[in-house]
CSV table of C-alpha atoms in Angstrom, one decimal:
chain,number,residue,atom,x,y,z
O,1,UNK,CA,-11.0,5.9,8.5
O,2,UNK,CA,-9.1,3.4,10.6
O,3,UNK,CA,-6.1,4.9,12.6
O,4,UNK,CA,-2.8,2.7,12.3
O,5,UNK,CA,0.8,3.8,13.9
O,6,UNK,CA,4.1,2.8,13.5
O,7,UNK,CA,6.9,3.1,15.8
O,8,UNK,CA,9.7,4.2,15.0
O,9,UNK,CA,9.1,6.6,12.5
O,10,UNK,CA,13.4,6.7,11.1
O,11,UNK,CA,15.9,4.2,12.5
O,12,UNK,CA,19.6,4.6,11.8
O,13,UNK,CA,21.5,1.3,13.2
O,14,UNK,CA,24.9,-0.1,12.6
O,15,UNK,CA,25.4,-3.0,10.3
O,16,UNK,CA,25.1,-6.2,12.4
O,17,UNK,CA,22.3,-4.8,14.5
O,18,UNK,CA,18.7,-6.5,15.0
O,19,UNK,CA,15.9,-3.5,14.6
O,20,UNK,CA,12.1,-4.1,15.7
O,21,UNK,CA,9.3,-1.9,13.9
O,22,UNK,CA,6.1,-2.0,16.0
O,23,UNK,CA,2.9,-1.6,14.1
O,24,UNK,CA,-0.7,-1.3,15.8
O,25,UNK,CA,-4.1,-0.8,14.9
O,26,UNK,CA,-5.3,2.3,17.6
O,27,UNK,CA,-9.2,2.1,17.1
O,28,UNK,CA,-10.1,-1.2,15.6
O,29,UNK,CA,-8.9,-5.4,16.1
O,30,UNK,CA,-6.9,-6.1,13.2
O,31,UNK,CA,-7.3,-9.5,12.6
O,32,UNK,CA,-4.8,-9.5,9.6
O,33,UNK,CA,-1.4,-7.3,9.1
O,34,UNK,CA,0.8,-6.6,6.2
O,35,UNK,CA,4.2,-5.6,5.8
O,36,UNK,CA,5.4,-3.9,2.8
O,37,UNK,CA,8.7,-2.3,2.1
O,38,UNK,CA,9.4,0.4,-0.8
O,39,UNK,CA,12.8,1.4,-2.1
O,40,UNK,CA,12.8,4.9,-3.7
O,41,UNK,CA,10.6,5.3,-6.3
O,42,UNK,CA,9.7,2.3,-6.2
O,43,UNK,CA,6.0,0.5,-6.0
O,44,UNK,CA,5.1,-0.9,-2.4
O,45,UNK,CA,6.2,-4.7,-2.2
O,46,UNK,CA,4.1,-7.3,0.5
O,47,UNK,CA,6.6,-9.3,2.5
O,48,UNK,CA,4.6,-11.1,4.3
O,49,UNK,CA,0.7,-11.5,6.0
O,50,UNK,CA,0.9,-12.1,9.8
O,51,UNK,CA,-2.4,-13.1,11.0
O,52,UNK,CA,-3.3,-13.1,14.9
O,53,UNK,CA,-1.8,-16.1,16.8
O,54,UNK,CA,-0.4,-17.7,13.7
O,55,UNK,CA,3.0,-18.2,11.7
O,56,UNK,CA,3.4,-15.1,9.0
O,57,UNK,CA,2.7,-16.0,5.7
O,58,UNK,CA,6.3,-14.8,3.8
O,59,UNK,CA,6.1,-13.7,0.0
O,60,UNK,CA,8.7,-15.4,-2.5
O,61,UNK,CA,12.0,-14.0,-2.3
O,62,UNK,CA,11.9,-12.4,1.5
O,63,UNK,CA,14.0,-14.9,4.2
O,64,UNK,CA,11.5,-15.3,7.0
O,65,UNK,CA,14.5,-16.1,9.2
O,66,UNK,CA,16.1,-12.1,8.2
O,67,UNK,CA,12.4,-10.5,8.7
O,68,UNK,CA,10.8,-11.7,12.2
O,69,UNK,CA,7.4,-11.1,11.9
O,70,UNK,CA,5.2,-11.3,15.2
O,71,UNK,CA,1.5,-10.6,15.4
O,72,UNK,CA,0.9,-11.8,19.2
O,73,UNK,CA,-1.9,-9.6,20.2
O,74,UNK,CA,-5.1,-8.3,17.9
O,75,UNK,CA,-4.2,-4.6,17.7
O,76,UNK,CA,0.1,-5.4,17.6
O,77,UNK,CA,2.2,-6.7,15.2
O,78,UNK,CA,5.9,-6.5,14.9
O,79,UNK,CA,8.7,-6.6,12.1
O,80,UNK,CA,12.2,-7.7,13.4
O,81,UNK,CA,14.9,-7.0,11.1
O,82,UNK,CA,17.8,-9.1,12.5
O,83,UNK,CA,21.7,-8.8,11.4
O,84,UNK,CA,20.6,-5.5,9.6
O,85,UNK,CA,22.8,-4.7,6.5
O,86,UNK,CA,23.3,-1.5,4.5
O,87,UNK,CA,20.7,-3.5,1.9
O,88,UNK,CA,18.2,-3.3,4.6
O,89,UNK,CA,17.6,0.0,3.9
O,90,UNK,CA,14.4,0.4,3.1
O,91,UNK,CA,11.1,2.4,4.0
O,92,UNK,CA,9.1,-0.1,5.8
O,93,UNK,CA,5.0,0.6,5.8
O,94,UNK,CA,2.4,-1.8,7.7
O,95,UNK,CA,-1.5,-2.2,7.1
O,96,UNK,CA,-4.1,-3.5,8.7
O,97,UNK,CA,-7.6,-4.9,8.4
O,98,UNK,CA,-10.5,-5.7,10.6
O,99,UNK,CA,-12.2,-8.1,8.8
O,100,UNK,CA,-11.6,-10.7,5.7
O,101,UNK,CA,-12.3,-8.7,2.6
O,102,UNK,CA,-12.0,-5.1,4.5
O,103,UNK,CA,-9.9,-2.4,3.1
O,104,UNK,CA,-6.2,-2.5,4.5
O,105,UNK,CA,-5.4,1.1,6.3
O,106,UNK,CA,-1.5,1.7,6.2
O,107,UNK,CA,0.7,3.0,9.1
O,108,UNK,CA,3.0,5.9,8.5
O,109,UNK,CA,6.0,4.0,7.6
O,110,UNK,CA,9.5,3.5,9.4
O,111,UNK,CA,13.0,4.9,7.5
O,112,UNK,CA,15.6,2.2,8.1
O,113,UNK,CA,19.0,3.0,7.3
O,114,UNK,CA,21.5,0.8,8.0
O,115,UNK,CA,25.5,2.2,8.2
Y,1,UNK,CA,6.3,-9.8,-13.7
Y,2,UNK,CA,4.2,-6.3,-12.8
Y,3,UNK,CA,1.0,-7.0,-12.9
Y,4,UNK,CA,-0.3,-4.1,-12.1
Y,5,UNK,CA,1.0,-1.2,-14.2
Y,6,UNK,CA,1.0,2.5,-13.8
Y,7,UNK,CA,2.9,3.7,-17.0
Y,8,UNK,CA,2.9,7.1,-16.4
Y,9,UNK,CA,4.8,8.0,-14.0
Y,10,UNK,CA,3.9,11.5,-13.5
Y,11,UNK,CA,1.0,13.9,-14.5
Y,12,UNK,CA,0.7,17.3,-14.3
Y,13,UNK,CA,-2.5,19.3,-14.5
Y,14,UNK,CA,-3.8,22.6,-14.0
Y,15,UNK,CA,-5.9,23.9,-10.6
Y,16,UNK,CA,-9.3,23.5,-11.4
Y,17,UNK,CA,-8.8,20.8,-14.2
Y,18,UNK,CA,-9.4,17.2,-14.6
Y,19,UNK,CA,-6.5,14.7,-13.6
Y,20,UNK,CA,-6.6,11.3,-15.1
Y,21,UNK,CA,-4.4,8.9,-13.6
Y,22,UNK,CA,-4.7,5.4,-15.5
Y,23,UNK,CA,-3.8,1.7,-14.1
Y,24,UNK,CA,-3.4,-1.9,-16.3
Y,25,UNK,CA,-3.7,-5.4,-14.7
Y,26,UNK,CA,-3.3,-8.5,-16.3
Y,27,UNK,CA,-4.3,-11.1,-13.5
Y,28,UNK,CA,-8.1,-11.7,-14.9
Y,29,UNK,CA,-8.7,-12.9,-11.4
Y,30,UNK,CA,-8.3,-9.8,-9.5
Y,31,UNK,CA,-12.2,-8.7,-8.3
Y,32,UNK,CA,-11.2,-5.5,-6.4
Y,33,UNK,CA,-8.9,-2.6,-7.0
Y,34,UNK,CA,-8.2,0.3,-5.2
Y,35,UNK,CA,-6.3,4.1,-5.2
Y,36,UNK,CA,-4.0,5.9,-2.7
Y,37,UNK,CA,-2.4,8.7,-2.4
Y,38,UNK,CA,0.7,9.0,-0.9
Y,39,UNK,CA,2.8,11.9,0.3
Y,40,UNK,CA,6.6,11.5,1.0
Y,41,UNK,CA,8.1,9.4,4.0
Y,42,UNK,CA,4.2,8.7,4.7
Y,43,UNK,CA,1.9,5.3,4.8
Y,44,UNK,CA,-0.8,5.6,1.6
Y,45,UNK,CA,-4.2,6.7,2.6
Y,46,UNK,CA,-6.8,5.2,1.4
Y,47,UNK,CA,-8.8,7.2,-1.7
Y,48,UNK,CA,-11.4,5.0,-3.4
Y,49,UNK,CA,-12.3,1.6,-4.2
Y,50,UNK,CA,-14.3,-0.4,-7.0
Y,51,UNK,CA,-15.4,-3.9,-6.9
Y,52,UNK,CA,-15.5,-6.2,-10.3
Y,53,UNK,CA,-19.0,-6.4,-10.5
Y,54,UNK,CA,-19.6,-2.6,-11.0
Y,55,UNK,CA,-18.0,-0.3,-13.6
Y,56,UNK,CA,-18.4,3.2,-11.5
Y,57,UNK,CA,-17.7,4.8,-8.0
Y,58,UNK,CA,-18.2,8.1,-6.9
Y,59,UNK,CA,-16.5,9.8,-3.8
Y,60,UNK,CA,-16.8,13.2,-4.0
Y,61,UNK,CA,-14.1,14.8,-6.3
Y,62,UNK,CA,-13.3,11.3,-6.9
Y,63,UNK,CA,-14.3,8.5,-9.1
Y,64,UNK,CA,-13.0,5.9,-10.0
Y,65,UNK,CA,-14.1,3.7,-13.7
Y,66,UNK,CA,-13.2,0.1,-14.3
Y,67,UNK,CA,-12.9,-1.7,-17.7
Y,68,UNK,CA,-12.6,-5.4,-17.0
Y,69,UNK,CA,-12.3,-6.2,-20.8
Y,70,UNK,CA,-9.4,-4.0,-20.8
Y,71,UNK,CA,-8.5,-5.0,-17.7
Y,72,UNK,CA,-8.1,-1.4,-17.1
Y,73,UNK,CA,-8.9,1.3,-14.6
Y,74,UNK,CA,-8.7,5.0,-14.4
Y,75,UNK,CA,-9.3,7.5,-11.4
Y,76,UNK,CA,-10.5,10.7,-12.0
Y,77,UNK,CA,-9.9,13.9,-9.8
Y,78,UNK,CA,-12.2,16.6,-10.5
Y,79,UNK,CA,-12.0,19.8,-10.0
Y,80,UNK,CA,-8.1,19.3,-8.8
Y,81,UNK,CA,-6.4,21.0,-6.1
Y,82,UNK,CA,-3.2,22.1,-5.1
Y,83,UNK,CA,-3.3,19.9,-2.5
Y,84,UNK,CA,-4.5,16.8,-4.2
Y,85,UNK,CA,-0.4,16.9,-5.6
Y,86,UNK,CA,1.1,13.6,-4.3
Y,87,UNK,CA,1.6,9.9,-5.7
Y,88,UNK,CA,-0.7,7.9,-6.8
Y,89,UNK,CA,-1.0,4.3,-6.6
Y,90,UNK,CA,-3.4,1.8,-8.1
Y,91,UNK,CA,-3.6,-1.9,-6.0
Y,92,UNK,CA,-5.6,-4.9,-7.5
Y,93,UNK,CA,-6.8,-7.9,-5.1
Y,94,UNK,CA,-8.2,-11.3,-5.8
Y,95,UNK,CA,-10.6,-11.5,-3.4
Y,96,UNK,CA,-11.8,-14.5,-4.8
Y,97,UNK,CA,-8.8,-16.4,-3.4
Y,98,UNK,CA,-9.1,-15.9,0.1
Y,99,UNK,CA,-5.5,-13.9,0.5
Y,100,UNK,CA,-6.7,-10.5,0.2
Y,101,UNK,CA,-3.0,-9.7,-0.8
Y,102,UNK,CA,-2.8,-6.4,-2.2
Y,103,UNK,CA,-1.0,-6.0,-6.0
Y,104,UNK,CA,0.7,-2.4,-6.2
Y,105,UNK,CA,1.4,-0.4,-9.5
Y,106,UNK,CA,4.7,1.7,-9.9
Y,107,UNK,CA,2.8,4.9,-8.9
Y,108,UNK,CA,1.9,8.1,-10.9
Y,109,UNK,CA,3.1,11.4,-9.1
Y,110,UNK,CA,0.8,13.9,-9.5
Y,111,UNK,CA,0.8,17.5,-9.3
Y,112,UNK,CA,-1.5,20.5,-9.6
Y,113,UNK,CA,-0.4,23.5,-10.6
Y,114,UNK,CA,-2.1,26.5,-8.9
């Protein structure tokens, strides 16, 4: 299957801090990324849809403005958690997919914890 | 408002045995649905996936059986393995729509017991 990577793997920041979690697509040109995020025991939730050179798509409830979502390159997209708070706390996964209608492939996931 | 449920939240089943893991939807529009397997502080990994317009497919160990009447799916592991003990989630899409968003269920954790 398709090969997807996150980076960092566990982030521990102070309150106040921005964080930025790379995701990237290593052997294919994702045209479309997801970002999820799963609190313990907890189902995976979609924040938002980045497509390639365009605005992110946000799910209900998630501030676009507290998430930064860039996807500027085909194989790179990028999740900025700005003024992190201890609620940030989260594991944070990204997929990917080639084409419309593909299956999504999911990156490893970044820990977040926020002090 | 889940609309894709998983109401068991854990299973366990004997090396060698059948697992079972079972998955409700109640978005009539959703055309494909897939399974993942998840280990701890990892991404899912992709298992299996059915489209609406068949009610069987085979991978292997794995298969996976839709009922759209019932709006219901099931995925079956057989023989299972120690190492087939993990979570399991069940995601619905509406293709149809053009989003390709992905639906999760709450997950059912699975283990085999050697």
């Amino acid at each position: 299957g398709a090969v997807v990577s996150q980076h960092p793997s566990w982030v521990i920041c102070k309150s106040g801090t921005s964080v930025k979690i790379e995701c990237r697509s290593l052997d294919f040109q994702a045209t479309t990324m997801f970002w999820y995020r799963q609190f313990p025991k907890q189902s995976l939730m979609l924040m938002a849809t980045s497509n390639e050179g365009s605005k992110a798509t946000y799910e209900q409830g998630v501030e676009k403005d507290k998430f930064l979502i860039n996807h500027a390159s085909l194989t790179l997209s990028t999740l900025t958690v700005t003024s992190a708070h201890p609620e940030d706390s989260s594991f944070y996964i990204c997929s990917a997919r080639e084409r419309e209608g593909e299956t999504q492939y999911f990156g490893p996931g970044t820990r977040l914890l926020v002090l | 408002d889940q609309q894709v449920k998983q109401n068991s939240p854990s299973l366990s089943v004997q090396e060698g045995r059948i697992s079972i893991l079972n998955c409700d939807y109640t978005n009539s529009m959703f055309d494909y649905f897939l399974w993942y397997k998840k280990y701890p502080a990892e991404g899912p990994t992709f298992l299996i996936s059915i489209s609406s317009i068949k009610d069987k497919n085979e991978d292997g160990r794995f298969t996976v059986f839709l009922n759209k009447s019932a709006k219901h799916l099931s995925l079956h592991i057989v023989p299972s393995q120690p190492g087939d003990s993990a979570v399991y989630f069940c995601a619905a899409s509406d293709e149809g729509s053009g989003t390709y968003k992905y639906i999760f269920g709450t997950g059912t954790r699975l283990k085999v017991l050697a």
